[in-house]
PDB file of C-alpha atoms in Angstrom:
ATOM      1  CA  MET A  31     -15.621 -16.390 -16.015  1.00  0.00           C
ATOM      2  CA  ARG A  32     -13.616 -13.590 -14.797  1.00  0.00           C
ATOM      3  CA  ILE A  33     -10.143 -13.847 -13.038  1.00  0.00           C
ATOM      4  CA  VAL A  34      -8.640 -11.050 -10.970  1.00  0.00           C
ATOM      5  CA  PHE A  35      -4.947 -10.925  -9.881  1.00  0.00           C
ATOM      6  CA  ASP A  36      -3.515  -8.875  -7.288  1.00  0.00           C
ATOM      7  CA  ILE A  37       0.267  -8.699  -7.891  1.00  0.00           C
ATOM      8  CA  GLY A  38       1.526  -7.251  -4.654  1.00  0.00           C
ATOM      9  CA  GLY A  39       5.119  -6.620  -3.309  1.00  0.00           C
ATOM     10  CA  THR A  40       4.994  -9.863  -1.318  1.00  0.00           C
ATOM     11  CA  SER A  41       2.274 -12.142  -2.785  1.00  0.00           C
ATOM     12  CA  LEU A  42       0.657 -12.690  -6.075  1.00  0.00           C
ATOM     13  CA  ARG A  43      -2.973 -13.791  -5.663  1.00  0.00           C
ATOM     14  CA  TYR A  44      -5.900 -14.470  -7.871  1.00  0.00           C
ATOM     15  CA  VAL A  45      -9.694 -15.074  -7.534  1.00  0.00           C
ATOM     16  CA  LYS A  46     -11.852 -16.538 -10.155  1.00  0.00           C
ATOM     17  CA  TYR A  47     -15.550 -15.251 -10.358  1.00  0.00           C
ATOM     18  CA  VAL A  48     -18.491 -16.768 -11.976  1.00  0.00           C
ATOM     19  CA  ASP A  49     -21.575 -14.370 -11.897  1.00  0.00           C
ATOM     20  CA  GLY A  50     -20.122 -12.474  -8.982  1.00  0.00           C
ATOM     21  CA  ALA A  51     -19.347 -15.636  -6.916  1.00  0.00           C
ATOM     22  CA  VAL A  52     -15.868 -16.781  -6.006  1.00  0.00           C
ATOM     23  CA  VAL A  53     -15.191 -20.161  -7.540  1.00  0.00           C
ATOM     24  CA  ALA A  54     -11.412 -20.591  -6.969  1.00  0.00           C
ATOM     25  CA  GLN A  55      -8.392 -18.721  -5.484  1.00  0.00           C
ATOM     26  CA  ALA A  56      -4.806 -19.185  -4.980  1.00  0.00           C
ATOM     27  CA  LYS A  57      -1.657 -17.411  -3.761  1.00  0.00           C
ATOM     28  CA  GLU A  58       2.193 -17.571  -4.447  1.00  0.00           C
ATOM     29  CA  PRO A  59       5.237 -15.465  -3.731  1.00  0.00           C
ATOM     30  CA  THR A  60       5.654 -12.535  -6.087  1.00  0.00           C
ATOM     31  CA  PRO A  61       8.703 -12.677  -8.132  1.00  0.00           C
ATOM     32  CA  SER A  62      11.002  -9.619  -7.745  1.00  0.00           C
ATOM     33  CA  TYR A  63      14.318  -8.093  -7.780  1.00  0.00           C
ATOM     34  CA  LYS A  64      14.938  -9.181  -4.160  1.00  0.00           C
ATOM     35  CA  GLN A  65      15.545 -12.731  -5.428  1.00  0.00           C
ATOM     36  CA  GLY A  66      18.342 -11.319  -7.777  1.00  0.00           C
ATOM     37  CA  HIS A  67      15.973 -11.307 -10.927  1.00  0.00           C
ATOM     38  CA  THR A  68      16.400  -8.677 -13.728  1.00  0.00           C
ATOM     39  CA  SER A  69      13.425  -6.686 -14.701  1.00  0.00           C
ATOM     40  CA  GLU A  70      12.932  -8.869 -17.737  1.00  0.00           C
ATOM     41  CA  GLU A  71      13.165 -11.945 -15.715  1.00  0.00           C
ATOM     42  CA  VAL A  72      10.514 -10.579 -13.289  1.00  0.00           C
ATOM     43  CA  ASN A  73       8.165  -9.808 -16.158  1.00  0.00           C
ATOM     44  CA  GLN A  74       8.501 -13.229 -17.650  1.00  0.00           C
ATOM     45  CA  GLN A  75       7.919 -14.920 -14.275  1.00  0.00           C
ATOM     46  CA  LEU A  76       4.830 -12.648 -13.887  1.00  0.00           C
ATOM     47  CA  LEU A  77       3.491 -13.918 -17.221  1.00  0.00           C
ATOM     48  CA  ASP A  78       4.319 -17.547 -16.263  1.00  0.00           C
ATOM     49  CA  ALA A  79       2.279 -17.168 -13.142  1.00  0.00           C
ATOM     50  CA  ILE A  80      -0.728 -15.695 -14.939  1.00  0.00           C
ATOM     51  CA  ALA A  81      -0.490 -18.590 -17.578  1.00  0.00           C
ATOM     52  CA  ARG A  82      -0.430 -21.160 -14.753  1.00  0.00           C
ATOM     53  CA  ALA A  83      -3.695 -19.538 -13.309  1.00  0.00           C
ATOM     54  CA  ILE A  84      -5.407 -19.338 -16.677  1.00  0.00           C
ATOM     55  CA  GLY A  85      -4.376 -22.850 -17.416  1.00  0.00           C
ATOM     56  CA  ALA A  86      -6.465 -24.098 -14.508  1.00  0.00           C
ATOM     57  CA  SER A  87      -9.548 -23.180 -16.373  1.00  0.00           C
ATOM     58  CA  PRO A  88      -8.810 -23.532 -20.101  1.00  0.00           C
ATOM     59  CA  GLY A  89     -11.297 -21.966 -22.449  1.00  0.00           C
ATOM     60  CA  SER A  90     -13.540 -20.736 -19.821  1.00  0.00           C
ATOM     61  CA  ILE A  91     -12.145 -17.305 -18.896  1.00  0.00           C
ATOM     62  CA  ASP A  92     -13.383 -14.262 -20.849  1.00  0.00           C
ATOM     63  CA  GLU A  93     -12.162 -11.311 -18.754  1.00  0.00           C
ATOM     64  CA  ILE A  94      -9.013 -10.585 -16.831  1.00  0.00           C
ATOM     65  CA  GLY A  95      -8.243  -7.882 -14.344  1.00  0.00           C
ATOM     66  CA  ILE A  96      -4.821  -7.122 -12.818  1.00  0.00           C
ATOM     67  CA  CYS A  97      -3.941  -4.796 -10.041  1.00  0.00           C
ATOM     68  CA  TYR A  98      -0.381  -4.028  -9.647  1.00  0.00           C
ATOM     69  CA  ALA A  99       1.879  -2.720  -6.913  1.00  0.00           C
ATOM     70  CA  GLY A 100       3.368   0.258  -8.871  1.00  0.00           C
ATOM     71  CA  PRO A 101       2.278   3.114 -11.162  1.00  0.00           C
ATOM     72  CA  VAL A 102       0.336   1.949 -14.124  1.00  0.00           C
ATOM     73  CA  SER A 103      -0.515   4.133 -17.226  1.00  0.00           C
ATOM     74  CA  ALA A 104      -4.092   4.400 -18.538  1.00  0.00           C
ATOM     75  CA  SER A 105      -3.031   2.026 -21.364  1.00  0.00           C
ATOM     76  CA  GLY A 106      -1.797  -0.645 -18.925  1.00  0.00           C
ATOM     77  CA  HIS A 107       1.765   0.080 -19.027  1.00  0.00           C
ATOM     78  CA  ILE A 108       3.852  -0.680 -15.882  1.00  0.00           C
ATOM     79  CA  VAL A 109       6.084   2.326 -15.149  1.00  0.00           C
ATOM     80  CA  GLY A 110       7.881   0.639 -12.141  1.00  0.00           C
ATOM     81  CA  SER A 111       7.504  -0.868  -8.849  1.00  0.00           C
ATOM     82  CA  PRO A 112       9.978  -0.265  -5.947  1.00  0.00           C
ATOM     83  CA  THR A 113       8.795  -3.510  -4.277  1.00  0.00           C
ATOM     84  CA  ILE A 114       8.867  -5.694  -7.415  1.00  0.00           C
ATOM     85  CA  HIS A 115      11.372  -4.195  -9.783  1.00  0.00           C
ATOM     86  CA  GLY A 116      13.305  -2.108  -7.311  1.00  0.00           C
ATOM     87  CA  THR A 117      13.627   1.152  -9.289  1.00  0.00           C
ATOM     88  CA  LYS A 118      11.848   2.924 -12.142  1.00  0.00           C
ATOM     89  CA  LEU A 119      11.991   0.747 -15.381  1.00  0.00           C
ATOM     90  CA  ALA A 120      14.098   1.955 -18.168  1.00  0.00           C
ATOM     91  CA  GLN A 121      11.101   1.711 -20.462  1.00  0.00           C
ATOM     92  CA  PRO A 122       7.391   1.123 -19.489  1.00  0.00           C
ATOM     93  CA  TYR A 123       6.321  -2.375 -19.873  1.00  0.00           C
ATOM     94  CA  ASP A 124       3.105  -3.102 -21.726  1.00  0.00           C
ATOM     95  CA  LEU A 125       1.659  -5.855 -19.290  1.00  0.00           C
ATOM     96  CA  GLN A 126      -1.861  -5.393 -20.664  1.00  0.00           C
ATOM     97  CA  SER A 127      -0.864  -6.212 -24.238  1.00  0.00           C
ATOM     98  CA  ALA A 128       1.565  -8.853 -23.146  1.00  0.00           C
ATOM     99  CA  VAL A 129      -1.324 -10.647 -21.316  1.00  0.00           C
ATOM    100  CA  GLN A 130      -3.638 -10.175 -24.270  1.00  0.00           C
ATOM    101  CA  THR A 131      -1.118 -11.880 -26.440  1.00  0.00           C
ATOM    102  CA  LEU A 132      -0.331 -14.664 -23.903  1.00  0.00           C
ATOM    103  CA  THR A 133      -3.973 -15.502 -23.370  1.00  0.00           C
ATOM    104  CA  GLY A 134      -5.690 -14.529 -26.527  1.00  0.00           C
ATOM    105  CA  ILE A 135      -8.273 -12.718 -24.301  1.00  0.00           C
ATOM    106  CA  SER A 136      -9.016  -9.235 -25.360  1.00  0.00           C
ATOM    107  CA  ARG A 137     -10.886  -7.936 -22.301  1.00  0.00           C
ATOM    108  CA  VAL A 138      -7.696  -7.384 -20.096  1.00  0.00           C
ATOM    109  CA  ARG A 139      -7.445  -4.381 -17.714  1.00  0.00           C
ATOM    110  CA  VAL A 140      -4.289  -3.491 -15.690  1.00  0.00           C
ATOM    111  CA  VAL A 141      -4.378  -0.877 -12.972  1.00  0.00           C
ATOM    112  CA  ASN A 142      -2.513   0.157  -9.783  1.00  0.00           C
ATOM    113  CA  ASP A 143      -3.290  -1.940  -6.826  1.00  0.00           C
ATOM    114  CA  LEU A 144      -4.516   0.983  -4.653  1.00  0.00           C
ATOM    115  CA  SER A 145      -6.522   2.462  -7.475  1.00  0.00           C
ATOM    116  CA  ALA A 146      -8.392  -0.855  -7.681  1.00  0.00           C
ATOM    117  CA  ALA A 147      -8.766  -0.829  -3.888  1.00  0.00           C
ATOM    118  CA  ALA A 148     -10.451   2.529  -4.125  1.00  0.00           C
ATOM    119  CA  TYR A 149     -13.343   1.001  -5.931  1.00  0.00           C
ATOM    120  CA  ARG A 150     -14.189  -0.898  -2.827  1.00  0.00           C
ATOM    121  CA  TYR A 151     -15.097   2.313  -1.195  1.00  0.00           C
ATOM    122  CA  ILE A 152     -16.259   4.494  -4.170  1.00  0.00           C
ATOM    123  CA  ASP A 153     -19.974   3.827  -3.349  1.00  0.00           C
ATOM    124  CA  ASP A 154     -19.538   4.828   0.402  1.00  0.00           C
ATOM    125  CA  TYR A 155     -17.932   8.268  -0.073  1.00  0.00           C
ATOM    126  CA  ASP A 156     -17.819  10.831  -2.807  1.00  0.00           C
ATOM    127  CA  SER A 157     -14.529  12.276  -1.880  1.00  0.00           C
ATOM    128  CA  PHE A 158     -11.814  10.375   0.135  1.00  0.00           C
ATOM    129  CA  GLU A 159      -8.322   9.482   0.336  1.00  0.00           C
ATOM    130  CA  LEU A 160      -7.318   5.756   0.607  1.00  0.00           C
ATOM    131  CA  VAL A 161      -3.994   5.147   2.441  1.00  0.00           C
ATOM    132  CA  THR A 162      -2.247   1.656   2.509  1.00  0.00           C
ATOM    133  CA  VAL A 163       0.404   0.929   5.169  1.00  0.00           C
ATOM    134  CA  SER A 164       2.122  -2.491   4.413  1.00  0.00           C
ATOM    135  CA  THR A 165       5.273  -3.356   2.842  1.00  0.00           C
ATOM    136  CA  SER A 166       5.424   0.258   1.853  1.00  0.00           C
ATOM    137  CA  VAL A 167       2.958   3.283   1.938  1.00  0.00           C
ATOM    138  CA  GLY A 168       0.841   4.331  -0.841  1.00  0.00           C
ATOM    139  CA  ASN A 169      -2.328   6.525  -1.428  1.00  0.00           C
ATOM    140  CA  LYS A 170      -5.044   7.481  -3.866  1.00  0.00           C
ATOM    141  CA  ILE A 171      -7.436  10.394  -3.876  1.00  0.00           C
ATOM    142  CA  VAL A 172     -10.984  10.237  -5.086  1.00  0.00           C
ATOM    143  CA  ILE A 173     -12.943  13.440  -5.873  1.00  0.00           C
ATOM    144  CA  ASP A 174     -16.724  13.281  -6.743  1.00  0.00           C
ATOM    145  CA  LYS A 175     -16.275   9.623  -7.229  1.00  0.00           C
ATOM    146  CA  GLN A 176     -13.343  10.099  -9.795  1.00  0.00           C
ATOM    147  CA  LEU A 177      -9.886   8.843  -9.167  1.00  0.00           C
ATOM    148  CA  GLN A 178      -7.371  11.706  -9.487  1.00  0.00           C
ATOM    149  CA  LEU A 179      -4.843  10.151 -11.853  1.00  0.00           C
ATOM    150  CA  GLY A 180      -3.034  11.462 -14.928  1.00  0.00           C
ATOM    151  CA  SER A 181      -2.639   9.364 -18.133  1.00  0.00           C
ATOM    152  CA  GLN A 182       0.717   7.868 -16.764  1.00  0.00           C
ATOM    153  CA  GLY A 183      -0.730   6.928 -13.415  1.00  0.00           C
ATOM    154  CA  LEU A 184       2.064   8.477 -11.356  1.00  0.00           C
ATOM    155  CA  GLU A 185      -0.091  10.052  -8.736  1.00  0.00           C
ATOM    156  CA  GLY A 186      -0.682   8.461  -5.439  1.00  0.00           C
ATOM    157  CA  GLU A 187       2.862   7.754  -4.472  1.00  0.00           C
ATOM    158  CA  LEU A 188       2.817   9.392  -1.043  1.00  0.00           C
ATOM    159  CA  GLY A 189       5.348   6.692   0.103  1.00  0.00           C
ATOM    160  CA  HIS A 190       8.135   8.315  -1.929  1.00  0.00           C
ATOM    161  CA  VAL A 191       7.759  11.791  -0.437  1.00  0.00           C
ATOM    162  CA  PRO A 192      10.634  12.593   2.050  1.00  0.00           C
ATOM    163  CA  ALA A 193       9.549  11.993   5.593  1.00  0.00           C
ATOM    164  CA  PHE A 194       9.309  14.781   8.088  1.00  0.00           C
ATOM    165  CA  LEU A 195      10.912  13.132  11.145  1.00  0.00           C
ATOM    166  CA  PRO A 196      10.564  14.264  14.750  1.00  0.00           C
ATOM    167  CA  SER A 197      13.615  15.549  16.654  1.00  0.00           C
ATOM    168  CA  PRO A 198      15.840  14.200  18.131  1.00  0.00           C
ATOM    169  CA  PHE A 199      15.215  10.856  16.234  1.00  0.00           C
ATOM    170  CA  SER A 200      15.922  12.437  12.864  1.00  0.00           C
ATOM    171  CA  GLU A 201      19.647  12.422  13.673  1.00  0.00           C
ATOM    172  CA  ASP A 202      19.654   8.596  14.057  1.00  0.00           C
ATOM    173  CA  ILE A 203      17.589   7.596  11.173  1.00  0.00           C
ATOM    174  CA  SER A 204      18.900   7.096   7.609  1.00  0.00           C
ATOM    175  CA  LEU A 205      17.133   4.624   5.531  1.00  0.00           C
ATOM    176  CA  ALA A 206      17.483   4.343   1.703  1.00  0.00           C
ATOM    177  CA  CYS A 207      14.113   4.113  -0.227  1.00  0.00           C
ATOM    178  CA  SER A 208      13.862   1.106  -2.576  1.00  0.00           C
ATOM    179  CA  CYS A 209      12.842   3.521  -5.185  1.00  0.00           C
ATOM    180  CA  GLY A 210      16.379   4.644  -5.541  1.00  0.00           C
ATOM    181  CA  PHE A 211      15.462   8.407  -5.454  1.00  0.00           C
ATOM    182  CA  GLY A 212      16.743   9.261  -1.786  1.00  0.00           C
ATOM    183  CA  ASN A 213      16.682   8.377   1.853  1.00  0.00           C
ATOM    184  CA  ASN A 214      13.999   8.629   4.636  1.00  0.00           C
ATOM    185  CA  HIS A 215      10.981   8.487   2.354  1.00  0.00           C
ATOM    186  CA  ILE A 216       7.581   7.982   4.159  1.00  0.00           C
ATOM    187  CA  GLY A 217       7.351   4.516   2.781  1.00  0.00           C
ATOM    188  CA  ALA A 218      10.779   3.775   4.201  1.00  0.00           C
ATOM    189  CA  VAL A 219       9.832   4.954   7.603  1.00  0.00           C
ATOM    190  CA  SER A 220       6.116   4.604   8.172  1.00  0.00           C
ATOM    191  CA  SER A 221       5.742   1.132   6.717  1.00  0.00           C
ATOM    192  CA  GLY A 222       5.835  -2.416   8.177  1.00  0.00           C
ATOM    193  CA  SER A 223       9.454  -2.719   6.946  1.00  0.00           C
ATOM    194  CA  GLY A 224      10.187   0.749   8.300  1.00  0.00           C
ATOM    195  CA  ILE A 225       9.198  -0.362  11.709  1.00  0.00           C
ATOM    196  CA  ALA A 226      11.836  -3.019  11.808  1.00  0.00           C
ATOM    197  CA  ASP A 227      14.460  -0.827  10.218  1.00  0.00           C
ATOM    198  CA  VAL A 228      13.803   2.154  12.513  1.00  0.00           C
ATOM    199  CA  ALA A 229      13.949  -0.275  15.523  1.00  0.00           C
ATOM    200  CA  ALA A 230      17.335  -1.621  14.390  1.00  0.00           C
ATOM    201  CA  LEU A 231      18.675   1.872  14.318  1.00  0.00           C
ATOM    202  CA  LEU A 232      17.176   3.340  17.534  1.00  0.00           C
ATOM    203  CA  LYS A 233      17.929   0.299  19.767  1.00  0.00           C
ATOM    204  CA  SER A 234      21.592   1.399  20.065  1.00  0.00           C
ATOM    205  CA  LYS A 235      21.032   5.014  19.776  1.00  0.00           C
ATOM    206  CA  ALA A 236      18.114   7.323  20.980  1.00  0.00           C
ATOM    207  CA  LEU A 237      16.034   4.397  22.426  1.00  0.00           C
ATOM    208  CA  LYS A 238      19.092   2.549  23.983  1.00  0.00           C
ATOM    209  CA  GLU A 239      17.799   2.674  27.427  1.00  0.00           C
ATOM    210  CA  SER A 240      14.371   1.627  26.807  1.00  0.00           C
ATOM    211  CA  PHE A 241      15.588  -1.184  24.510  1.00  0.00           C
ATOM    212  CA  ALA A 242      17.752  -2.579  27.356  1.00  0.00           C
ATOM    213  CA  CYS A 243      14.551  -2.855  29.645  1.00  0.00           C
ATOM    214  CA  SER A 244      12.454  -4.405  26.851  1.00  0.00           C
ATOM    215  CA  PRO A 245      11.623  -8.156  26.387  1.00  0.00           C
ATOM    216  CA  LEU A 246      12.578  -7.460  22.836  1.00  0.00           C
ATOM    217  CA  ALA A 247      16.199  -7.031  23.868  1.00  0.00           C
ATOM    218  CA  GLY A 248      16.547 -10.946  23.650  1.00  0.00           C
ATOM    219  CA  SER A 249      15.192 -10.991  20.064  1.00  0.00           C
ATOM    220  CA  LYS A 250      17.595 -11.987  17.267  1.00  0.00           C
ATOM    221  CA  SER A 251      15.341 -10.746  14.374  1.00  0.00           C
ATOM    222  CA  LEU A 252      13.545  -7.618  15.935  1.00  0.00           C
ATOM    223  CA  SER A 253      10.757  -8.020  13.319  1.00  0.00           C
ATOM    224  CA  ALA A 254       7.754  -5.711  12.688  1.00  0.00           C
ATOM    225  CA  GLU A 255       5.526  -8.498  13.910  1.00  0.00           C
ATOM    226  CA  GLU A 256       7.434  -8.737  17.267  1.00  0.00           C
ATOM    227  CA  ILE A 257       7.329  -4.938  17.673  1.00  0.00           C
ATOM    228  CA  ALA A 258       3.611  -4.903  16.954  1.00  0.00           C
ATOM    229  CA  ALA A 259       2.919  -7.608  19.540  1.00  0.00           C
ATOM    230  CA  ALA A 260       5.135  -5.778  22.085  1.00  0.00           C
ATOM    231  CA  SER A 261       3.328  -2.468  21.444  1.00  0.00           C
ATOM    232  CA  ALA A 262       0.014  -4.236  22.233  1.00  0.00           C
ATOM    233  CA  LYS A 263       1.389  -5.146  25.680  1.00  0.00           C
ATOM    234  CA  GLY A 264       2.489  -1.579  26.332  1.00  0.00           C
ATOM    235  CA  ASP A 265       6.163  -2.191  25.864  1.00  0.00           C
ATOM    236  CA  ALA A 266       7.842   1.292  26.075  1.00  0.00           C
ATOM    237  CA  PHE A 267      10.513   0.665  23.339  1.00  0.00           C
ATOM    238  CA  ALA A 268       8.057  -0.819  20.774  1.00  0.00           C
ATOM    239  CA  CYS A 269       5.547   2.022  21.399  1.00  0.00           C
ATOM    240  CA  SER A 270       8.283   4.620  21.021  1.00  0.00           C
ATOM    241  CA  VAL A 271       9.531   3.060  17.767  1.00  0.00           C
ATOM    242  CA  ILE A 272       5.966   3.108  16.284  1.00  0.00           C
ATOM    243  CA  ASP A 273       5.349   6.678  17.449  1.00  0.00           C
ATOM    244  CA  VAL A 274       8.513   7.681  15.453  1.00  0.00           C
ATOM    245  CA  CYS A 275       7.339   5.726  12.435  1.00  0.00           C
ATOM    246  CA  THR A 276       3.828   6.962  12.415  1.00  0.00           C
ATOM    247  CA  TYR A 277       4.972  10.709  12.700  1.00  0.00           C
ATOM    248  CA  PRO A 278       5.846  11.280   8.947  1.00  0.00           C
ATOM    249  CA  LEU A 279       2.453   9.728   7.768  1.00  0.00           C
ATOM    250  CA  ALA A 280       0.689  11.723  10.364  1.00  0.00           C
ATOM    251  CA  TYR A 281       2.243  14.886   9.169  1.00  0.00           C
ATOM    252  CA  ALA A 282       1.278  14.044   5.498  1.00  0.00           C
ATOM    253  CA  ILE A 283      -2.254  13.397   6.382  1.00  0.00           C
ATOM    254  CA  CYS A 284      -2.548  16.746   8.191  1.00  0.00           C
ATOM    255  CA  LEU A 285      -1.104  18.479   5.051  1.00  0.00           C
ATOM    256  CA  THR A 286      -3.858  16.635   2.921  1.00  0.00           C
ATOM    257  CA  LEU A 287      -6.575  17.549   5.455  1.00  0.00           C
ATOM    258  CA  SER A 288      -5.527  21.309   5.342  1.00  0.00           C
ATOM    259  CA  SER A 289      -5.427  21.263   1.459  1.00  0.00           C
ATOM    260  CA  LEU A 290      -8.458  19.456   0.308  1.00  0.00           C
ATOM    261  CA  TYR A 291     -12.065  18.663   1.335  1.00  0.00           C
ATOM    262  CA  LEU A 292     -12.356  14.995   1.869  1.00  0.00           C
ATOM    263  CA  GLU A 293     -15.089  13.070   3.615  1.00  0.00           C
ATOM    264  CA  LYS A 294     -12.672  10.519   4.957  1.00  0.00           C
ATOM    265  CA  ILE A 295      -9.024   9.228   5.173  1.00  0.00           C
ATOM    266  CA  VAL A 296      -9.546   5.481   4.969  1.00  0.00           C
ATOM    267  CA  LEU A 297      -6.617   3.464   6.235  1.00  0.00           C
ATOM    268  CA  MET A 298      -5.854  -0.112   5.177  1.00  0.00           C
ATOM    269  CA  GLY A 299      -3.112  -2.643   4.759  1.00  0.00           C
ATOM    270  CA  GLY A 300      -1.456  -5.325   6.804  1.00  0.00           C
ATOM    271  CA  VAL A 301       0.085  -3.000   9.437  1.00  0.00           C
ATOM    272  CA  ILE A 302      -3.269  -1.304  10.107  1.00  0.00           C
ATOM    273  CA  ALA A 303      -4.901  -4.752  10.393  1.00  0.00           C
ATOM    274  CA  ASN A 304      -2.250  -6.461  12.532  1.00  0.00           C
ATOM    275  CA  CYS A 305      -0.913  -3.613  14.669  1.00  0.00           C
ATOM    276  CA  PRO A 306      -3.766  -1.842  16.675  1.00  0.00           C
ATOM    277  CA  TYR A 307      -1.257   0.520  18.396  1.00  0.00           C
ATOM    278  CA  TYR A 308      -0.115   1.866  14.876  1.00  0.00           C
ATOM    279  CA  TYR A 309      -3.591   3.426  14.415  1.00  0.00           C
ATOM    280  CA  ASP A 310      -3.652   4.690  17.998  1.00  0.00           C
ATOM    281  CA  SER A 311      -0.120   6.306  17.561  1.00  0.00           C
ATOM    282  CA  LEU A 312      -0.859   7.715  14.204  1.00  0.00           C
ATOM    283  CA  MET A 313      -4.047   9.332  15.457  1.00  0.00           C
ATOM    284  CA  GLN A 314      -2.221  10.776  18.497  1.00  0.00           C
ATOM    285  CA  ASN A 315       0.495  12.250  16.247  1.00  0.00           C
ATOM    286  CA  ILE A 316      -2.260  13.826  13.951  1.00  0.00           C
ATOM    287  CA  LEU A 317      -3.868  15.361  16.963  1.00  0.00           C
ATOM    288  CA  ASP A 318      -0.488  16.649  18.317  1.00  0.00           C
ATOM    289  CA  ILE A 319       0.507  18.156  14.971  1.00  0.00           C
ATOM    290  CA  GLY A 320      -3.086  19.441  14.458  1.00  0.00           C
ATOM    291  CA  VAL A 321      -5.102  20.694  11.510  1.00  0.00           C
ATOM    292  CA  TYR A 322      -6.310  24.301  11.576  1.00  0.00           C
ATOM    293  CA  ASN A 323      -9.953  24.646  12.774  1.00  0.00           C
ATOM    294  CA  TYR A 324     -10.284  20.904  13.247  1.00  0.00           C
ATOM    295  CA  SER A 325     -11.469  19.618  16.620  1.00  0.00           C
ATOM    296  CA  GLN A 326     -10.301  16.271  18.078  1.00  0.00           C
ATOM    297  CA  GLU A 327     -13.723  14.884  17.455  1.00  0.00           C
ATOM    298  CA  HIS A 328     -13.634  15.964  13.977  1.00  0.00           C
ATOM    299  CA  LEU A 329     -10.227  14.545  13.218  1.00  0.00           C
ATOM    300  CA  THR A 330     -11.161  11.149  14.692  1.00  0.00           C
ATOM    301  CA  GLN A 331     -14.242  11.060  12.674  1.00  0.00           C
ATOM    302  CA  LYS A 332     -12.307  11.871   9.515  1.00  0.00           C
ATOM    303  CA  VAL A 333      -9.477   9.384   9.699  1.00  0.00           C
ATOM    304  CA  ILE A 334     -10.861   5.784   9.914  1.00  0.00           C
ATOM    305  CA  LYS A 335      -9.854   2.268   9.379  1.00  0.00           C
ATOM    306  CA  GLY A 336     -11.023   0.394   6.372  1.00  0.00           C
ATOM    307  CA  ALA A 337     -11.863  -3.193   6.120  1.00  0.00           C
ATOM    308  CA  LEU A 338      -9.213  -5.114   8.066  1.00  0.00           C
ATOM    309  CA  ASP A 339      -8.630  -7.883   5.598  1.00  0.00           C
ATOM    310  CA  ASP A 340      -6.110  -8.344   2.764  1.00  0.00           C
ATOM    311  CA  ASP A 341      -8.643  -8.403  -0.044  1.00  0.00           C
ATOM    312  CA  SER A 342      -9.246  -4.727  -1.073  1.00  0.00           C
ATOM    313  CA  GLY A 343      -7.227  -5.093  -4.272  1.00  0.00           C
ATOM    314  CA  LEU A 344      -9.039  -8.196  -5.359  1.00  0.00           C
ATOM    315  CA  ILE A 345     -12.570  -6.896  -4.328  1.00  0.00           C
ATOM    316  CA  GLY A 346     -11.973  -3.379  -5.671  1.00  0.00           C
ATOM    317  CA  MET A 347     -10.733  -4.687  -9.073  1.00  0.00           C
ATOM    318  CA  ASN A 348     -13.807  -6.804  -9.432  1.00  0.00           C
ATOM    319  CA  CYS A 349     -15.997  -3.755  -8.578  1.00  0.00           C
ATOM    320  CA  TYR A 350     -14.049  -1.716 -11.159  1.00  0.00           C
ATOM    321  CA  LEU A 351     -14.537  -4.351 -13.849  1.00  0.00           C
ATOM    322  CA  ASP A 352     -18.286  -4.350 -13.025  1.00  0.00           C
ATOM    323  CA  SER A 353     -18.336  -0.417 -13.338  1.00  0.00           C
ATOM    324  CA  ILE A 354     -16.929  -0.439 -16.910  1.00  0.00           C
ATOM    325  CA  SER A 355     -18.799  -3.647 -18.184  1.00  0.00           C
TER     326      SER A 355
END
């Protein structure tokens, strides 16, 4: 039996496979610094969660795969995770060895969650970029079916690049990134959490008038989910907020397309799945910014939605383990 974990910024999930078939699955909240835990406490709670999952099938699991929301070295060391640990760890944490010691199972692999997700698409395209938009923003690039990663796994952190914001909204937006290395990073602006944060800033500033006319003016929370629902109905305030939020990611995608040959840019994540207007806005911003020598038809064929589920990490990790078996 194989067990695969997806340790995300919000949820920790696992699936158990026997001969490729799913036989069990479960989900629980991911422990993180957001609950006031130290990095050491988070690490221990992650091990406790893994032990509980293993304990449900004692003696029957012979392989473990873990995809993790943060940079992971080739040897299975966690470098950090802005959504789980908050900032870069003082010392890399050897999660792979810790799980081997905990379980007595030698066949343990730990990789970045988006690296794992890329294996869901690696048979479809030779060269592509996978971009996820959810709690934050991340990416991975595959060239000739090879993930482009160094030994420390630090690549693919597009969300922590400073965002290029459209004028005049740039004057009203100042969002600290959870990585601790600056403000207004792409992940802080173009993510699901960014949508809510940008809306909270602009409702009393640049978009004050449209907010006053919006049904959202009566909302107490002004959540990303509410903004997504309002944008689907054509609400001017909600659409304007998302247009601002998608601009930095659109700019980054244009830079990538100008720099590399890629068959596709594949978009995934909860925001892509649950906010149809986000994709439309992103594409419009890409078209408005433009890519030299690219036609509108070419761009719309290049930048596509991936699977609209939340299973790419789990499915991709299972594919990765198959590829190295």
